[in-house]
GROMACS .gro file of C-alpha atoms in nm:
model
  455
    1MET     CA    1  -2.183   0.013  -0.818
    2ASN     CA    2  -1.979  -0.217  -1.038
    3TYR     CA    3  -1.929  -0.591  -1.008
    4ILE     CA    4  -1.741  -0.878  -1.172
    5ASP     CA    5  -1.910  -1.217  -1.200
    6LEU     CA    6  -1.663  -1.509  -1.188
    7PHE     CA    7  -1.770  -1.861  -1.292
    8ALA     CA    8  -2.083  -1.685  -1.413
    9GLY     CA    9  -2.269  -1.982  -1.564
   10ALA     CA   10  -2.591  -1.871  -1.732
   11GLY     CA   11  -2.602  -1.554  -1.525
   12GLY     CA   12  -2.859  -1.639  -1.257
   13LEU     CA   13  -2.674  -1.466  -0.972
   14SER     CA   14  -2.582  -1.178  -1.201
   15GLU     CA   15  -2.949  -1.137  -1.297
   16GLY     CA   16  -3.030  -1.074  -0.933
   17PHE     CA   17  -2.752  -0.818  -0.889
   18HIS     CA   18  -2.841  -0.641  -1.212
   19ASN     CA   19  -3.205  -0.617  -1.100
   20ALA     CA   20  -3.084  -0.468  -0.770
   21GLY     CA   21  -2.911  -0.183  -0.953
   22PHE     CA   22  -2.553  -0.308  -0.987
   23THR     CA   23  -2.360  -0.267  -1.314
   24PRO     CA   24  -2.170  -0.567  -1.453
   25VAL     CA   25  -1.816  -0.492  -1.562
   26ALA     CA   26  -1.744  -0.845  -1.681
   27HIS     CA   27  -1.874  -1.201  -1.673
   28VAL     CA   28  -1.612  -1.478  -1.685
   29GLU     CA   29  -1.733  -1.825  -1.784
   30MET     CA   30  -1.576  -2.124  -1.958
   31ASP     CA   31  -1.893  -2.268  -2.120
   32ALA     CA   32  -1.951  -2.118  -2.464
   33HIS     CA   33  -2.330  -2.168  -2.466
   34ALA     CA   34  -2.362  -2.006  -2.123
   35CYS     CA   35  -2.158  -1.709  -2.249
   36ASP     CA   36  -2.399  -1.667  -2.539
   37THR     CA   37  -2.687  -1.684  -2.292
   38ILE     CA   38  -2.535  -1.395  -2.095
   39ARG     CA   39  -2.469  -1.195  -2.414
   40THR     CA   40  -2.831  -1.236  -2.515
   41ARG     CA   41  -2.940  -1.125  -2.169
   42LEU     CA   42  -2.718  -0.817  -2.194
   43ALA     CA   43  -2.889  -0.746  -2.525
   44TRP     CA   44  -3.223  -0.755  -2.343
   45TYR     CA   45  -3.100  -0.507  -2.080
   46CYS     CA   46  -2.956  -0.277  -2.345
   47LEU     CA   47  -3.287  -0.264  -2.533
   48HIS     CA   48  -3.482  -0.244  -2.207
   49GLU     CA   49  -3.303   0.080  -2.121
   50LYS     CA   50  -3.415   0.223  -2.456
   51LYS     CA   51  -3.770   0.083  -2.412
   52ASP     CA   52  -3.725  -0.074  -2.756
   53TYR     CA   53  -3.820  -0.438  -2.709
   54GLN     CA   54  -3.914  -0.524  -3.066
   55PRO     CA   55  -3.568  -0.643  -3.185
   56TYR     CA   56  -3.539  -0.877  -2.887
   57PHE     CA   57  -3.885  -1.024  -2.933
   58ASN     CA   58  -3.819  -1.060  -3.306
   59TYR     CA   59  -3.511  -1.260  -3.214
   60LEU     CA   60  -3.712  -1.485  -2.983
   61ARG     CA   61  -3.966  -1.539  -3.261
   62GLY     CA   62  -3.689  -1.640  -3.503
   63LYS     CA   63  -3.740  -1.334  -3.721
   64LEU     CA   64  -3.401  -1.176  -3.643
   65PRO     CA   65  -3.071  -1.370  -3.656
   66ARG     CA   66  -2.860  -1.358  -3.342
   67GLU     CA   67  -2.572  -1.201  -3.533
   68GLU     CA   68  -2.794  -0.909  -3.633
   69LEU     CA   69  -2.920  -0.869  -3.277
   70TYR     CA   70  -2.562  -0.854  -3.151
   71GLU     CA   71  -2.463  -0.610  -3.426
   72LEU     CA   72  -2.748  -0.382  -3.319
   73ILE     CA   73  -2.632  -0.394  -2.957
   74GLU     CA   74  -2.275  -0.311  -3.064
   75GLN     CA   75  -2.406   0.000  -3.239
   76ILE     CA   76  -2.605   0.109  -2.933
   77GLN     CA   77  -2.343   0.026  -2.668
   78PRO     CA   78  -2.002  -0.054  -2.818
   79GLY     CA   79  -1.805  -0.316  -2.629
   80LEU     CA   80  -2.093  -0.436  -2.411
   81LEU     CA   81  -2.092  -0.791  -2.543
   82ASP     CA   82  -1.712  -0.805  -2.515
   83SER     CA   83  -1.761  -0.789  -2.139
   84VAL     CA   84  -1.853  -1.159  -2.153
   85ILE     CA   85  -1.519  -1.342  -2.134
   86ASN     CA   86  -1.532  -1.702  -2.252
   87GLU     CA   87  -1.231  -1.838  -2.063
   88ALA     CA   88  -1.155  -2.102  -1.803
   89ILE     CA   89  -1.000  -1.929  -1.502
   90GLY     CA   90  -0.650  -2.059  -1.427
   91GLU     CA   91  -0.284  -1.969  -1.398
   92GLU     CA   92  -0.236  -1.961  -1.776
   93THR     CA   93  -0.543  -1.751  -1.853
   94ARG     CA   94  -0.567  -1.519  -1.554
   95GLN     CA   95  -0.353  -1.233  -1.684
   96GLY     CA   96  -0.536  -1.232  -2.016
   97ILE     CA   97  -0.867  -1.214  -1.828
   98PHE     CA   98  -0.731  -0.926  -1.618
   99ASP     CA   99  -0.639  -0.741  -1.938
  100LYS     CA  100  -0.990  -0.783  -2.080
  101ILE     CA  101  -1.153  -0.668  -1.757
  102ASP     CA  102  -0.921  -0.366  -1.744
  103GLN     CA  103  -1.031  -0.274  -2.095
  104GLN     CA  104  -1.393  -0.285  -1.983
  105LEU     CA  105  -1.317  -0.066  -1.681
  106LYS     CA  106  -1.160   0.194  -1.911
  107ARG     CA  107  -1.493   0.220  -2.095
  108LEU     CA  108  -1.662   0.343  -1.777
  109PRO     CA  109  -1.690   0.714  -1.692
  110GLU     CA  110  -1.395   0.864  -1.511
  111GLY     CA  111  -1.434   0.827  -1.136
  112LYS     CA  112  -1.642   0.511  -1.175
  113GLN     CA  113  -1.372   0.272  -1.288
  114GLU     CA  114  -1.339   0.076  -0.965
  115VAL     CA  115  -1.481  -0.267  -0.882
  116ASP     CA  116  -1.710  -0.253  -0.579
  117LEU     CA  117  -1.799  -0.620  -0.565
  118ILE     CA  118  -1.700  -0.964  -0.695
  119ILE     CA  119  -1.964  -1.238  -0.709
  120GLY     CA  120  -1.976  -1.600  -0.817
  121GLY     CA  121  -1.864  -1.941  -0.698
  122PRO     CA  122  -1.638  -2.205  -0.854
  123PRO     CA  123  -1.800  -2.517  -1.009
  124CYS     CA  124  -1.963  -2.716  -0.732
  125GLN     CA  125  -1.921  -3.072  -0.867
  126THR     CA  126  -1.597  -3.115  -0.676
  127PHE     CA  127  -1.762  -3.033  -0.344
  128SER     CA  128  -2.091  -3.215  -0.397
  129VAL     CA  129  -2.159  -3.524  -0.187
  130ALA     CA  130  -2.316  -3.690  -0.491
  131GLY     CA  131  -1.996  -3.638  -0.691
  132ARG     CA  132  -1.784  -3.799  -0.422
  133ALA     CA  133  -2.025  -4.091  -0.399
  134ARG     CA  134  -2.019  -4.145  -0.775
  135LEU     CA  135  -1.649  -4.098  -0.851
  136GLY     CA  136  -1.488  -4.164  -0.515
  137ARG     CA  137  -1.348  -3.931  -0.251
  138ALA     CA  138  -0.985  -3.958  -0.367
  139VAL     CA  139  -1.071  -3.867  -0.727
  140MET     CA  140  -1.277  -3.565  -0.628
  141GLU     CA  141  -1.028  -3.437  -0.369
  142ASN     CA  142  -0.756  -3.437  -0.635
  143ASP     CA  143  -0.979  -3.253  -0.880
  144PRO     CA  144  -0.806  -2.923  -0.975
  145ARG     CA  145  -1.144  -2.751  -0.950
  146SER     CA  146  -1.119  -2.786  -0.571
  147LYS     CA  147  -0.844  -2.521  -0.579
  148LEU     CA  148  -1.025  -2.262  -0.788
  149TYR     CA  149  -1.085  -2.056  -0.475
  150LEU     CA  150  -0.715  -1.966  -0.505
  151GLN     CA  151  -0.791  -1.806  -0.841
  152TYR     CA  152  -1.088  -1.625  -0.687
  153ALA     CA  153  -0.852  -1.479  -0.427
  154GLU     CA  154  -0.623  -1.348  -0.703
  155PHE     CA  155  -0.913  -1.143  -0.839
  156LEU     CA  156  -0.971  -1.002  -0.490
  157VAL     CA  157  -0.604  -0.901  -0.468
  158LYS     CA  158  -0.609  -0.745  -0.814
  159TYR     CA  159  -0.935  -0.546  -0.794
  160ARG     CA  160  -0.975  -0.488  -0.418
  161PRO     CA  161  -1.356  -0.483  -0.409
  162ARG     CA  162  -1.510  -0.378  -0.079
  163MET     CA  163  -1.710  -0.702  -0.060
  164PHE     CA  164  -1.753  -1.038  -0.233
  165VAL     CA  165  -2.030  -1.298  -0.257
  166PHE     CA  166  -1.923  -1.661  -0.296
  167GLU     CA  167  -2.194  -1.927  -0.348
  168ASN     CA  168  -2.153  -2.305  -0.333
  169VAL     CA  169  -2.307  -2.636  -0.225
  170LEU     CA  170  -2.330  -2.765   0.130
  171GLY     CA  171  -2.082  -3.041   0.045
  172MET     CA  172  -1.805  -2.785   0.083
  173LEU     CA  173  -1.857  -2.815   0.460
  174SER     CA  174  -1.751  -3.180   0.467
  175PHE     CA  175  -1.498  -3.171   0.182
  176LYS     CA  176  -1.157  -3.297   0.302
  177ASN     CA  177  -1.311  -3.363   0.643
  178GLY     CA  178  -1.404  -3.001   0.686
  179GLN     CA  179  -1.057  -2.862   0.621
  180GLN     CA  180  -1.150  -2.705   0.287
  181LEU     CA  181  -1.346  -2.423   0.444
  182ASP     CA  182  -1.055  -2.337   0.672
  183LEU     CA  183  -0.820  -2.326   0.372
  184ILE     CA  184  -1.058  -2.091   0.192
  185ARG     CA  185  -1.086  -1.869   0.497
  186GLU     CA  186  -0.708  -1.851   0.544
  187THR     CA  187  -0.657  -1.774   0.175
  188PHE     CA  188  -0.906  -1.490   0.180
  189LEU     CA  189  -0.757  -1.352   0.501
  190GLU     CA  190  -0.417  -1.343   0.334
  191ALA     CA  191  -0.581  -1.157   0.046
  192GLY     CA  192  -0.709  -0.902   0.297
  193TYR     CA  193  -1.068  -1.019   0.353
  194ALA     CA  194  -1.270  -1.142   0.649
  195MET     CA  195  -1.565  -1.368   0.572
  196ASP     CA  196  -1.868  -1.533   0.725
  197VAL     CA  197  -2.040  -1.852   0.607
  198ARG     CA  198  -2.410  -1.928   0.633
  199GLU     CA  199  -2.648  -2.186   0.494
  200TRP     CA  200  -2.965  -2.068   0.323
  201ASN     CA  201  -3.256  -2.230   0.143
  202ALA     CA  202  -3.381  -2.067  -0.177
  203ARG     CA  203  -3.734  -2.104  -0.038
  204SER     CA  204  -3.650  -1.825   0.206
  205PHE     CA  205  -3.602  -1.588  -0.087
  206GLY     CA  206  -3.932  -1.660  -0.262
  207VAL     CA  207  -3.813  -1.939  -0.493
  208LEU     CA  208  -4.063  -2.228  -0.514
  209GLN     CA  209  -3.786  -2.483  -0.472
  210SER     CA  210  -3.605  -2.642  -0.180
  211ARG     CA  211  -3.243  -2.558  -0.260
  212GLU     CA  212  -2.988  -2.538   0.020
  213ARG     CA  213  -2.669  -2.349  -0.050
  214LEU     CA  214  -2.376  -2.190   0.129
  215ILE     CA  215  -2.350  -1.814   0.085
  216ILE     CA  216  -2.010  -1.681   0.188
  217ILE     CA  217  -1.992  -1.304   0.228
  218GLY     CA  218  -1.653  -1.137   0.257
  219TRP     CA  219  -1.546  -0.781   0.325
  220ARG     CA  220  -1.216  -0.599   0.311
  221LEU     CA  221  -1.033  -0.586   0.643
  222ASP     CA  222  -0.994  -0.209   0.615
  223GLN     CA  223  -1.375  -0.175   0.603
  224PRO     CA  224  -1.467  -0.235   0.970
  225ALA     CA  225  -1.821  -0.105   0.921
  226LEU     CA  226  -1.905  -0.397   0.691
  227GLY     CA  227  -2.011  -0.752   0.777
  228TYR     CA  228  -2.257  -1.023   0.680
  229PRO     CA  229  -2.576  -0.847   0.568
  230ALA     CA  230  -2.914  -0.939   0.714
  231PHE     CA  231  -3.099  -1.066   0.408
  232GLY     CA  232  -3.464  -0.980   0.351
  233THR     CA  233  -3.599  -1.335   0.367
  234LEU     CA  234  -3.957  -1.461   0.387
  235THR     CA  235  -4.110  -1.595   0.705
  236ALA     CA  236  -4.219  -1.958   0.728
  237GLU     CA  237  -4.580  -1.849   0.680
  238GLU     CA  238  -4.497  -1.632   0.381
  239GLN     CA  239  -4.325  -1.930   0.218
  240LYS     CA  240  -4.661  -2.112   0.225
  241ARG     CA  241  -4.839  -1.839   0.032
  242PHE     CA  242  -4.794  -1.998  -0.312
  243THR     CA  243  -4.789  -2.348  -0.464
  244VAL     CA  244  -4.591  -2.506  -0.747
  245GLU     CA  245  -4.911  -2.530  -0.950
  246GLU     CA  246  -4.897  -2.153  -0.995
  247LEU     CA  247  -4.570  -2.196  -1.186
  248LEU     CA  248  -4.697  -2.464  -1.423
  249SER     CA  249  -5.072  -2.430  -1.472
  250ASP     CA  250  -5.077  -2.153  -1.735
  251LEU     CA  251  -4.838  -2.322  -1.980
  252PRO     CA  252  -4.987  -2.521  -2.270
  253PRO     CA  253  -4.987  -2.901  -2.226
  254LEU     CA  254  -4.723  -3.097  -2.419
  255GLU     CA  255  -4.677  -3.449  -2.543
  256PRO     CA  256  -4.339  -3.614  -2.483
  257GLY     CA  257  -4.100  -3.496  -2.751
  258GLN     CA  258  -4.320  -3.201  -2.846
  259VAL     CA  259  -4.151  -2.868  -2.915
  260LEU     CA  260  -4.374  -2.564  -2.887
  261PRO     CA  261  -4.239  -2.309  -3.136
  262PRO     CA  262  -4.190  -1.951  -3.017
  263THR     CA  263  -4.541  -1.811  -3.055
  264PRO     CA  264  -4.740  -1.519  -2.916
  265TYR     CA  265  -4.837  -1.608  -2.563
  266GLU     CA  266  -5.059  -1.406  -2.334
  267PRO     CA  267  -5.236  -1.627  -2.077
  268LYS     CA  268  -5.591  -1.525  -1.991
  269THR     CA  269  -5.504  -1.511  -1.624
  270ILE     CA  270  -5.168  -1.475  -1.452
  271THR     CA  271  -5.136  -1.665  -1.127
  272PRO     CA  272  -5.064  -1.477  -0.803
  273TYR     CA  273  -4.710  -1.616  -0.785
  274LEU     CA  274  -4.625  -1.516  -1.141
  275LYS     CA  275  -4.749  -1.165  -1.060
  276TRP     CA  276  -4.560  -1.148  -0.730
  277SER     CA  277  -4.235  -1.280  -0.873
  278GLY     CA  278  -4.251  -1.086  -1.199
  279LEU     CA  279  -4.165  -1.394  -1.408
  280ARG     CA  280  -4.423  -1.304  -1.674
  281GLN     CA  281  -4.326  -0.937  -1.714
  282LYS     CA  282  -4.278  -0.806  -2.069
  283CYS     CA  283  -4.284  -1.134  -2.256
  284PRO     CA  284  -4.544  -1.173  -2.533
  285VAL     CA  285  -4.375  -1.491  -2.654
  286ILE     CA  286  -4.297  -1.815  -2.475
  287THR     CA  287  -3.973  -1.996  -2.560
  288TRP     CA  288  -3.811  -2.323  -2.466
  289HIS     CA  289  -4.140  -2.498  -2.388
  290HIS     CA  290  -3.979  -2.816  -2.519
  291ALA     CA  291  -4.047  -3.164  -2.381
  292ARG     CA  292  -3.795  -3.446  -2.419
  293PRO     CA  293  -3.915  -3.777  -2.568
  294HIS     CA  294  -3.978  -4.078  -2.341
  295ARG     CA  295  -4.005  -4.452  -2.376
  296GLU     CA  296  -4.351  -4.597  -2.316
  297GLU     CA  297  -4.211  -4.791  -2.019
  298ASP     CA  298  -4.099  -4.466  -1.859
  299ARG     CA  299  -4.436  -4.305  -1.924
  300GLU     CA  300  -4.600  -4.598  -1.747
  301ILE     CA  301  -4.366  -4.546  -1.452
  302TYR     CA  302  -4.455  -4.177  -1.452
  303ARG     CA  303  -4.825  -4.268  -1.442
  304LEU     CA  304  -4.776  -4.491  -1.137
  305PHE     CA  305  -4.577  -4.229  -0.950
  306ILE     CA  306  -4.831  -3.954  -1.028
  307GLU     CA  307  -5.121  -4.178  -0.922
  308HIS     CA  308  -4.947  -4.264  -0.596
  309TRP     CA  309  -4.900  -3.896  -0.517
  310ASN     CA  310  -5.256  -3.807  -0.614
  311ASP     CA  311  -5.388  -4.085  -0.391
  312GLY     CA  312  -5.259  -3.907  -0.085
  313GLY     CA  313  -4.885  -3.941  -0.089
  314ASP     CA  314  -4.676  -3.699   0.112
  315GLU     CA  315  -4.317  -3.581   0.101
  316TYR     CA  316  -4.204  -3.849   0.347
  317GLN     CA  317  -4.393  -4.142   0.193
  318ARG     CA  318  -4.328  -4.102  -0.176
  319MET     CA  319  -4.329  -4.409  -0.398
  320ARG     CA  320  -3.985  -4.570  -0.443
  321TYR     CA  321  -3.826  -4.728  -0.747
  322ASN     CA  322  -3.807  -5.072  -0.584
  323GLU     CA  323  -4.186  -5.063  -0.531
  324LEU     CA  324  -4.255  -5.073  -0.905
  325PRO     CA  325  -4.387  -5.388  -1.075
  326GLY     CA  326  -4.101  -5.619  -1.173
  327HIS     CA  327  -4.143  -5.565  -1.548
  328LEU     CA  328  -4.073  -5.192  -1.500
  329ILE     CA  329  -3.753  -5.231  -1.297
  330PHE     CA  330  -3.455  -5.213  -1.532
  331HIS     CA  331  -3.172  -5.127  -1.293
  332VAL     CA  332  -2.981  -5.407  -1.121
  333ASN     CA  333  -2.921  -5.190  -0.814
  334LYS     CA  334  -3.253  -5.175  -0.629
  335THR     CA  335  -3.124  -5.039  -0.299
  336ASP     CA  336  -2.944  -4.716  -0.393
  337PHE     CA  337  -3.108  -4.410  -0.550
  338THR     CA  338  -3.457  -4.549  -0.497
  339ASP     CA  339  -3.591  -4.195  -0.545
  340ARG     CA  340  -3.461  -4.167  -0.902
  341PHE     CA  341  -3.823  -4.105  -1.010
  342LYS     CA  342  -4.002  -3.815  -0.846
  343VAL     CA  343  -4.311  -3.606  -0.916
  344VAL     CA  344  -4.289  -3.227  -0.904
  345ALA     CA  345  -4.590  -3.204  -0.677
  346SER     CA  346  -4.818  -2.919  -0.780
  347ASP     CA  347  -4.991  -2.890  -0.442
  348MET     CA  348  -4.668  -2.832  -0.248
  349HIS     CA  349  -4.514  -2.494  -0.172
  350TYR     CA  350  -4.180  -2.593  -0.323
  351SER     CA  351  -4.026  -2.847  -0.559
  352GLN     CA  352  -3.725  -3.070  -0.515
  353THR     CA  353  -3.384  -2.921  -0.596
  354VAL     CA  354  -3.324  -2.860  -0.966
  355VAL     CA  355  -2.972  -2.981  -1.048
  356ALA     CA  356  -2.768  -3.017  -1.366
  357HIS     CA  357  -2.854  -3.389  -1.390
  358ILE     CA  358  -3.188  -3.278  -1.533
  359SER     CA  359  -2.997  -3.244  -1.861
  360LYS     CA  360  -2.934  -3.622  -1.867
  361ASP     CA  361  -3.286  -3.747  -1.795
  362GLY     CA  362  -3.606  -3.607  -1.649
  363HIS     CA  363  -3.707  -3.894  -1.423
  364TYR     CA  364  -3.655  -3.689  -1.108
  365TYR     CA  365  -3.875  -3.409  -1.245
  366ILE     CA  366  -4.205  -3.565  -1.351
  367HIS     CA  367  -4.478  -3.320  -1.450
  368PRO     CA  368  -4.774  -3.360  -1.211
  369ASP     CA  369  -5.037  -3.376  -1.489
  370ILE     CA  370  -5.114  -3.745  -1.542
  371LYS     CA  371  -5.253  -3.671  -1.890
  372GLN     CA  372  -4.914  -3.545  -2.007
  373ARG     CA  373  -4.695  -3.810  -1.839
  374ARG     CA  374  -4.365  -3.644  -1.921
  375SER     CA  375  -4.077  -3.470  -1.751
  376LEU     CA  376  -4.059  -3.094  -1.718
  377SER     CA  377  -3.998  -2.880  -2.022
  378VAL     CA  378  -3.699  -2.646  -2.034
  379ARG     CA  379  -3.919  -2.344  -1.959
  380GLU     CA  380  -4.084  -2.517  -1.664
  381ALA     CA  381  -3.743  -2.599  -1.515
  382ALA     CA  382  -3.637  -2.238  -1.570
  383ARG     CA  383  -3.944  -2.114  -1.383
  384LEU     CA  384  -3.865  -2.340  -1.088
  385GLN     CA  385  -3.527  -2.168  -1.080
  386SER     CA  386  -3.712  -1.830  -1.091
  387PHE     CA  387  -3.580  -1.725  -1.434
  388PRO     CA  388  -3.827  -1.487  -1.601
  389ASP     CA  389  -3.997  -1.603  -1.920
  390ASN     CA  390  -3.805  -1.346  -2.127
  391TYR     CA  391  -3.473  -1.507  -2.024
  392TYR     CA  392  -3.345  -1.700  -2.324
  393PHE     CA  393  -3.094  -1.986  -2.299
  394GLU     CA  394  -2.858  -2.039  -2.589
  395GLY     CA  395  -2.743  -2.378  -2.715
  396PRO     CA  396  -2.919  -2.715  -2.755
  397ARG     CA  397  -3.175  -2.849  -2.507
  398THR     CA  398  -2.918  -3.047  -2.309
  399SER     CA  399  -2.703  -2.739  -2.261
  400ALA     CA  400  -3.000  -2.520  -2.168
  401LEU     CA  401  -3.107  -2.766  -1.897
  402LYS     CA  402  -2.752  -2.793  -1.766
  403GLN     CA  403  -2.724  -2.414  -1.748
  404ILE     CA  404  -3.053  -2.397  -1.558
  405GLY     CA  405  -2.960  -2.673  -1.313
  406ASN     CA  406  -2.623  -2.513  -1.231
  407ALA     CA  407  -2.762  -2.162  -1.183
  408VAL     CA  408  -2.827  -1.955  -0.874
  409PRO     CA  409  -3.200  -1.867  -0.872
  410PRO     CA  410  -3.229  -1.501  -0.976
  411LEU     CA  411  -3.488  -1.422  -0.707
  412MET     CA  412  -3.245  -1.547  -0.443
  413GLY     CA  413  -2.967  -1.346  -0.604
  414GLU     CA  414  -3.176  -1.029  -0.609
  415ARG     CA  415  -3.262  -1.041  -0.238
  416ILE     CA  416  -2.898  -1.103  -0.153
  417ALA     CA  417  -2.797  -0.818  -0.383
  418LEU     CA  418  -3.038  -0.570  -0.224
  419SER     CA  419  -2.890  -0.640   0.120
  420VAL     CA  420  -2.533  -0.615  -0.011
  421ARG     CA  421  -2.618  -0.285  -0.179
  422ASN     CA  422  -2.753  -0.147   0.147
  423ALA     CA  423  -2.439  -0.262   0.326
  424LEU     CA  424  -2.213  -0.088   0.075
  425ASN     CA  425  -2.425   0.226   0.103
  426GLY     CA  426  -2.389   0.226   0.481
  427VAL     CA  427  -2.758   0.170   0.555
  428GLY     CA  428  -2.771  -0.206   0.604
  429ASN     CA  429  -2.809  -0.427   0.908
  430PHE     CA  430  -2.559  -0.703   0.980
  431LEU     CA  431  -2.575  -1.045   1.141
  432ARG     CA  432  -2.353  -1.093   1.442
  433PRO     CA  433  -2.129  -1.401   1.446
  434ASP     CA  434  -2.340  -1.559   1.720
  435SER     CA  435  -2.666  -1.506   1.528
  436PRO     CA  436  -2.839  -1.835   1.435
  437VAL     CA  437  -3.002  -1.679   1.129
  438GLY     CA  438  -2.908  -1.858   0.811
  439LYS     CA  439  -2.753  -2.155   1.000
  440ARG     CA  440  -2.408  -2.009   1.053
  441ARG     CA  441  -2.126  -2.246   0.958
  442SER     CA  442  -1.791  -2.197   1.130
  443GLY     CA  443  -1.458  -2.336   1.027
  444LYS     CA  444  -1.232  -2.501   1.283
  445LYS     CA  445  -1.010  -2.192   1.301
  446ASP     CA  446  -1.295  -1.942   1.297
  447LYS     CA  447  -1.351  -1.882   1.668
  448GLN     CA  448  -1.091  -1.608   1.712
  449LEU     CA  449  -1.208  -1.424   1.400
  450ALA     CA  450  -1.565  -1.436   1.528
  451LEU     CA  451  -1.456  -1.300   1.866
  452ASN     CA  452  -1.257  -1.019   1.703
  453TYR     CA  453  -1.555  -0.926   1.484
  454ALA     CA  454  -1.792  -0.932   1.781
  455GLN     CA  455  -1.564  -0.692   1.968
   0.00000   0.00000   0.00000
């Protein structure tokens, strides 16, 4: 089955759908570095199908220029890398994007040139509560990004997929006093799609991170057998099977500012979580194990926070910024954002949410090893987001961290994708509108739709 990924970012959601057996027709993304990341990932999949991994690993080791890697992929599968469309989606660009997607569809075998699914969610900064707090409600509500769902609907009208998957932050629920969700629902209904909205935590999908998100699933109105799939999530007990330490313990220690070059890497033992998740599969080289530099004052703060946790701190009694010695407090505001420093606790079953702000500083993501006293490396952040070690991020460190923080965790995407695939194949189970699973979120005008669906 074919899919289009809109607002694709670094391809985290797409990674999950690809692993579940879907075929990407096109990825549309405005960030150039993220587009290169997706192209490089497509190169991996192309070589993976041929069981010829050497060119990819040579690229990771710096022995093969990216241009030569891409030229090789063009020879093997012409036009594959052209499926990554580096454009901002809008009124002016939409038709050109349609034309490029249509060209990709023509490359497919006859009889398989339809789009079964559209995935992706518009940039979430507009809907985030943090964004409104920082820039002001009026500024964010007038942000043109808040209307990108209208562009999403145009793709539904054009390609008529049987279903769509739309991911975003919980702040969408309260945006414009809750009216935004109703506007989205009405727009999609006009496009010919019913939808259901539920809140999920990435922990439920095997990601070692507490990350709450809205997952909107829509289906074409002329497909009455479809609905919101019952995802294959983990039980509360299963979520306690692994700890964050299993994500971090095998990686070599780093000093602040140290960059581990791409080198052969085969740990003596692979932790149970790395085995279960598959994050270490087929990767004889570790990349992006880069640590940002830190001031000595920040390293001293890190030491105090790590010591406090190691002395018996818990998630509800973490050390706060305003509890630091006076000579280490540099911010005038001592009452807001008192959790701006936070240890990624190795003995917990999940970390705090990884967000794009990690690209600006690492204070909220302190490595638990007191000997290292640094923030997480790029690779460590990627692992928390469940990206496999052979997933390479293009661009400078800041861009790589931003891509990681904005991504949908691939493990979460894969479990969603498997359920969507079953639904499209007519063998899936569906959640009824009155089901509490996934914390169902209704819009103000949703009651009649829910009743109609229940009937």
